[in-house]
Amino acid sequence: MSAASSVAIVGGGLAGLAAAVALGSADRAATLFEARPHLGGRATSYPLNTADDNSTTIDNCQHVLLRCCTNLIDFYRRLGVENRIRFHREFYWIEPGGRTSSMRRGLLPAPLHFTESFAKLRFLSLADKMSVATGLLAVKYEYGKRADLDSLSMLNWLREKKQTPGAIERFWRQILVSAINEDLEQMAAAHGLQVFYLGFLSKADSYEMGIPAVPLADLYSEESWSNYPSVRIEHRTTVKQLCFENGRVTGMMLGDESLRQAGAYILAVPFERVAALAPGLPLELSAFSHAPITGIHLWFDRPVTDLPHATLLDRTIQWMFNKHEGRHIQLVVSASRTLTEMPRADVIELALKELKEFFPRAAEANLERAHVVKEVRATFSAAPGLESKRPLNRTAIPNLFLAGDWTQSGWPATMEGAVRSGYLAAEAVLASFDSPRRFLRADVA
Ligand SMILES: Cc1cc2nc3c(=O)[nH]c(=O)nc-3n(C[C@H](O)[C@H](O)[C@H](O)COP(=O)(O)OP(=O)(O)OC[C@H]3O[C@@H](n4cnc5c(N)ncnc54)[C@H](O)[C@@H]3O)c2cc1C
């Protein structure tokens, strides 16, 4: 194929990879340029010690999905790796002191599938449970119908629904801060309702939590691309700037000063990188800000838990993931602004102290190693009012397209949102070449 009919994709995160898979599925020649040595962007893994061939590989941070992430699952299927995602039906909630409740679907059809286990949750009082039930009913009636959900904060929506403090702190906040990576005070209600509508109410299995059984980067390995011979990937290749002439992109300058040309260009980089690559593109980038995530890896000399994962109530740490036999534990704190300035040693001390409150066996175990990953720019903050500022995948330049979790994907900053944006960008590119194709799958609703 000639350069005029080929596509250049800048960025090998999930948005760029999804665009590449879609274009490859349409047999369109595409070259993906990724600055780093590995693919996956923020959803990747890397060796802890690059100088050591036997070094432990860790994920940038634990990444999970729900079954309602229909496009992400489709992307894994197209790469032939969907069987490397293990889905879990049971959610565990632990209170300080160790009392554990679990939630799983029962025999009733959606949206009543949690009724049985919800009634048995021990960390909510009866009044909290009644409050949550009326809140969920309101989600069902208002999601997708009420016009002001993007301008309202989730906390204000919950107050409007007269939710009890227990329901807000131990149920809504516990789930949503991790799902959206933002505090309830700073999160648009539209996103909060979406999580519960799609993940908890729409289908009985849509809440099931998928956890990759392999390091994240293995999901996008070379072998996965063998089905897409029209796609080329160039690692360690930084794009410095796009070149414009007569209202079109005419090429890209790479870090080594060489010029690359294609018929269409997809910029699949985070929002803070766009202005440097395509100055003058009319985007409302100042509306975006970041929300951080902190991951803490702890390696013990013996197992401290048998649970595969759990959400931890009333403390800084929100989630525990059992990475290996209860000895390698990963803890996650979303919207972790209180930890970003804290010295790493203090973060580890805090994590250990809290872990012992939930898992008494941690008090007897010896910590062999610890590693803290602070992602200050983990996601964009899903603030009220932002939705209308997220750009579409088409731009004012006819052969320039955008992808990335921050574009108008219909989802917050998640792997599903990134894949959706990549599919949408590929659809727009193919339509511009007069060979339209559909890749985006509908939400489960
Ligand atoms: C710690 C953490 C935990 C998370 N947990 C979850 C989770 O559990 N579930 C979930 O769904 N989501 C989670 N997310 C969010 C999810 O990872 C992101 O929304 C998604 O991966 C974003 O993909 P993207 O392709 O839009 O951007 P990115 O992943 O940022 O990809 C952009 C790529 O562009 C490359 N690039 C940038 N500039 C250039 C250039 N000039 N030339 C060439 N390449 C360039 C970068 O190297 C990068 O690979 C988490 C994110 C973080 C950081």
XYZ file of N, CA and C and ligand atoms in Angstrom, residues 9-18 32-44 59-66 69 72 178-179 181 210 216 220 234 236-241 253-254 267-274 277 291-295 321 330 332-334 373-380 403-407 411-419 421, ligand 1:
323
model
N 0.094 5.867 13.696
C -0.508 5.988 15.031
C 0.600 6.390 15.993
N 0.394 7.471 16.731
C 1.406 7.918 17.705
C 0.941 7.514 19.089
N 1.654 6.583 19.721
C 1.313 6.148 21.087
C 0.825 4.709 21.116
N 1.518 3.901 21.911
C 1.178 2.472 22.025
C 0.546 2.128 23.354
N -0.285 3.046 23.889
C -1.140 2.698 25.021
C -2.359 1.966 24.460
N -3.338 1.687 25.317
C -4.487 0.903 24.848
C -5.254 1.596 23.725
N -5.297 2.929 23.742
C -6.027 3.638 22.680
C -5.347 3.408 21.335
N -4.022 3.598 21.286
C -3.287 3.391 20.040
C -3.326 1.929 19.619
N -3.191 1.023 20.577
C -3.209 -0.408 20.254
C -4.570 -0.828 19.708
N -5.647 -0.293 20.308
C -6.995 -0.642 19.828
C -7.202 -0.115 18.411
N 2.566 1.920 14.098
C 2.380 2.512 15.429
C 3.754 2.894 15.987
N 3.890 4.131 16.433
C 5.144 4.636 16.987
C 5.005 4.778 18.501
N 5.817 4.058 19.237
C 5.749 4.112 20.703
C 7.123 4.528 21.241
N 7.102 5.555 22.087
C 8.362 6.095 22.609
C 9.100 5.096 23.509
N 8.353 4.279 24.232
C 8.999 3.391 25.211
C 9.374 2.039 24.597
N 10.166 1.248 25.331
C 10.519 -0.079 24.783
C 9.385 -1.085 24.854
N 8.325 -0.789 25.634
C 7.240 -1.754 25.770
C 5.900 -1.087 25.463
N 4.904 -1.919 25.126
C 3.578 -1.406 24.784
C 2.676 -1.376 26.016
N 1.570 -0.660 25.904
C 0.568 -0.680 26.975
C 0.429 0.648 27.697
N 1.386 1.561 27.519
C 1.286 2.885 28.158
C 1.125 2.775 29.654
N 0.029 3.320 30.169
C -0.212 3.272 31.626
C -0.652 1.883 32.075
N -1.154 1.062 31.150
C -1.588 -0.295 31.517
C -0.521 -1.287 31.059
N 0.626 -1.238 31.723
C 1.730 -2.100 31.294
C 2.453 -2.697 32.490
N 3.269 -5.074 37.456
C 2.385 -4.198 36.690
C 2.579 -2.781 37.202
N 2.431 -1.832 36.297
C 2.491 -0.426 36.649
C 1.613 -0.179 37.873
N 0.456 -0.809 37.851
C -0.414 -0.880 39.012
C -1.424 -1.959 38.669
N -2.028 -2.553 39.684
C -3.054 -3.553 39.394
C -4.116 -2.938 38.499
N -4.410 -3.568 37.379
C -5.479 -3.102 36.497
C -6.584 -4.150 36.484
N -7.802 -3.706 36.743
C -8.924 -4.637 36.717
C -9.986 -4.120 35.747
N -10.827 -5.039 35.280
C -11.943 -4.660 34.417
C -13.185 -5.355 34.927
N -14.320 -4.912 34.446
C -15.569 -5.611 34.750
C -16.085 -6.232 33.450
N -17.144 -4.247 30.398
C -16.179 -3.572 29.510
C -16.152 -4.318 28.174
N -13.140 -3.592 25.629
C -11.837 -4.090 26.095
C -11.773 -5.607 25.923
N -12.436 4.046 43.598
C -11.545 3.143 42.862
C -11.950 3.032 41.397
N -13.239 3.017 41.133
C -13.691 2.823 39.747
C -13.398 4.039 38.872
N -11.407 6.792 39.972
C -10.194 7.481 40.418
C -10.439 8.959 40.714
N -12.515 -8.805 36.252
C -11.465 -9.496 35.503
C -10.097 -9.027 35.958
N 0.763 -7.390 32.572
C -0.016 -6.651 31.559
C 0.662 -6.591 30.192
N 0.040 -7.823 25.148
C 0.247 -7.175 23.837
C 1.566 -7.638 23.216
N 6.786 0.230 15.886
C 8.149 0.713 16.106
C 8.286 1.157 17.561
N 10.498 2.339 20.976
C 11.571 3.314 21.227
C 11.630 4.386 20.131
N 10.482 4.797 19.642
C 10.449 5.802 18.575
C 9.552 6.954 19.017
N 10.198 8.039 19.386
C 9.436 9.204 19.853
C 9.090 10.106 18.680
N 7.828 10.485 18.604
C 7.421 11.461 17.596
C 7.577 12.841 18.220
N 8.346 13.707 17.531
C 8.613 15.045 18.115
C 7.515 16.038 17.764
N 7.084 16.005 16.515
C 6.076 16.992 16.096
C 5.425 16.582 14.778
N 7.897 14.511 12.410
C 9.343 14.510 12.709
C 9.557 13.563 13.879
N 10.467 12.619 13.718
C 10.788 11.717 14.823
C 11.937 12.293 15.651
N -3.346 10.621 16.744
C -2.568 10.981 17.946
C -3.212 10.273 19.124
N -2.525 9.273 19.657
C -3.093 8.497 20.779
C -2.210 8.679 22.011
N -1.982 9.940 22.360
C -1.117 10.271 23.502
C -1.968 10.933 24.594
N -1.469 10.976 25.832
C -2.256 11.642 26.898
C -2.468 13.125 26.597
N -3.504 13.709 27.199
C -3.865 15.091 26.857
C -2.727 16.080 27.063
N -1.855 15.823 28.068
C -0.794 16.790 28.348
C 0.316 16.770 27.296
N 0.285 15.782 26.392
C 1.313 15.701 25.338
C 0.861 16.280 24.003
N -0.430 16.545 23.863
C -0.965 16.888 22.546
C -0.458 18.240 22.041
N 2.873 18.220 20.305
C 2.930 17.501 19.028
C 2.136 18.206 17.932
N -5.631 13.116 38.286
C -5.882 12.487 39.593
C -4.873 11.343 39.753
N -4.236 11.246 40.938
C -3.168 10.250 41.120
C -3.652 8.892 41.638
N -2.834 7.871 41.423
C -3.064 6.535 42.018
C -1.728 6.076 42.597
N -1.774 5.477 43.779
C -0.558 4.928 44.380
C -0.718 3.421 44.556
N 0.285 2.692 44.116
C 0.306 1.235 44.303
C 1.452 0.880 45.241
N -4.724 -6.816 46.555
C -4.697 -7.880 45.552
C -3.594 -8.860 45.933
N -0.377 -6.620 46.611
C -0.368 -5.261 46.077
C -1.543 -4.486 46.651
N -3.704 -0.801 46.725
C -3.974 0.313 45.802
C -4.749 1.416 46.517
N -4.316 2.641 46.268
C -5.048 3.814 46.756
C -5.348 4.699 45.546
N -6.627 4.875 45.239
C -7.020 5.754 44.134
C -7.242 7.164 44.659
N 4.696 2.603 43.814
C 4.558 3.256 42.500
C 3.574 4.405 42.671
N 4.100 5.631 42.513
C 3.200 6.797 42.597
C 2.945 7.288 41.186
N 1.735 7.146 40.711
C 1.377 7.647 39.374
C 0.625 8.955 39.569
N 1.358 10.051 39.520
C 0.752 11.358 39.795
C -0.218 11.753 38.671
N 0.092 11.299 37.454
C -0.776 11.603 36.316
C -1.511 10.343 35.871
N -2.105 9.657 36.823
C -2.715 8.358 36.496
C -3.854 8.493 35.502
N -4.787 9.388 35.789
C -5.944 9.577 34.892
C -6.337 11.055 34.926
N -7.235 11.427 34.023
C -7.780 12.782 34.163
C -8.830 12.751 35.263
N -7.117 9.870 19.689
C -7.594 8.745 20.502
C -6.982 8.930 21.884
N -7.487 8.216 22.860
C -6.976 8.364 24.225
C -8.134 8.369 25.190
N -7.870 7.920 26.413
C -8.957 7.810 27.391
C -9.619 9.147 27.679
N -8.950 10.244 27.337
C -9.464 11.586 27.644
C -10.378 12.115 26.546
N -10.438 11.470 25.393
C -11.331 11.934 24.329
C -12.758 11.470 24.649
N -16.959 6.948 28.296
C -16.543 6.326 29.558
C -15.535 7.227 30.265
N -15.361 7.046 31.577
C -14.287 7.776 32.261
C -12.922 7.204 31.867
N -11.841 7.697 32.505
C -10.487 7.257 32.147
C -10.259 5.829 32.621
N -10.464 4.902 31.729
C -10.310 3.473 32.028
C -9.744 2.796 30.790
N -9.383 1.532 30.949
C -8.925 0.766 29.788
C -10.049 0.667 28.757
N -11.285 0.457 29.241
C -12.432 0.391 28.320
C -12.577 1.716 27.549
N -12.440 2.830 28.263
C -12.545 4.138 27.612
C -11.463 4.302 26.547
N -10.237 3.873 26.863
C -9.124 4.002 25.910
C -9.388 3.149 24.669
N -9.845 1.908 24.861
C -10.105 1.024 23.709
C -11.246 1.585 22.863
N -12.023 4.650 22.482
C -11.532 5.803 21.708
C -10.695 5.325 20.516
C -1.820 3.350 38.383
C -2.980 3.194 37.440
C -3.989 2.279 37.723
C -5.066 2.140 36.856
N -6.013 1.193 37.110
C -6.971 0.961 36.180
C -7.870 -0.125 36.337
O -7.795 -0.894 37.313
N -8.828 -0.319 35.386
C -8.936 0.490 34.282
O -9.811 0.246 33.442
N -8.077 1.534 34.117
C -7.107 1.785 35.016
N -6.230 2.813 34.828
C -6.441 3.735 33.693
C -5.895 3.148 32.380
O -4.596 2.633 32.570
C -5.834 4.262 31.330
O -7.090 4.903 31.256
C -5.485 3.729 29.944
O -4.472 2.768 29.984
C -5.061 4.915 29.084
O -4.669 4.474 27.800
P -4.277 5.529 26.678
O -3.847 4.739 25.488
O -5.355 6.526 26.520
O -3.016 6.353 27.248
P -1.569 5.848 27.688
O -1.665 4.519 28.295
O -0.976 6.935 28.480
O -0.781 5.684 26.311
C -0.126 6.734 25.657
C 1.141 6.184 24.996
O 1.719 7.185 24.174
C 3.126 7.105 24.271
N 3.648 8.390 23.841
C 3.468 9.602 24.453
N 4.078 10.561 23.743
C 4.640 9.945 22.666
C 5.408 10.424 21.554
N 5.714 11.729 21.429
N 5.838 9.532 20.631
C 5.538 8.199 20.758
N 4.825 7.710 21.785
C 4.380 8.575 22.720
C 3.345 6.798 25.752
O 4.635 6.257 25.972
C 2.212 5.800 26.027
O 2.627 4.471 25.778
C -5.161 2.967 35.701
C -4.141 3.889 35.415
C -3.059 3.986 36.266
C -1.963 4.943 35.928
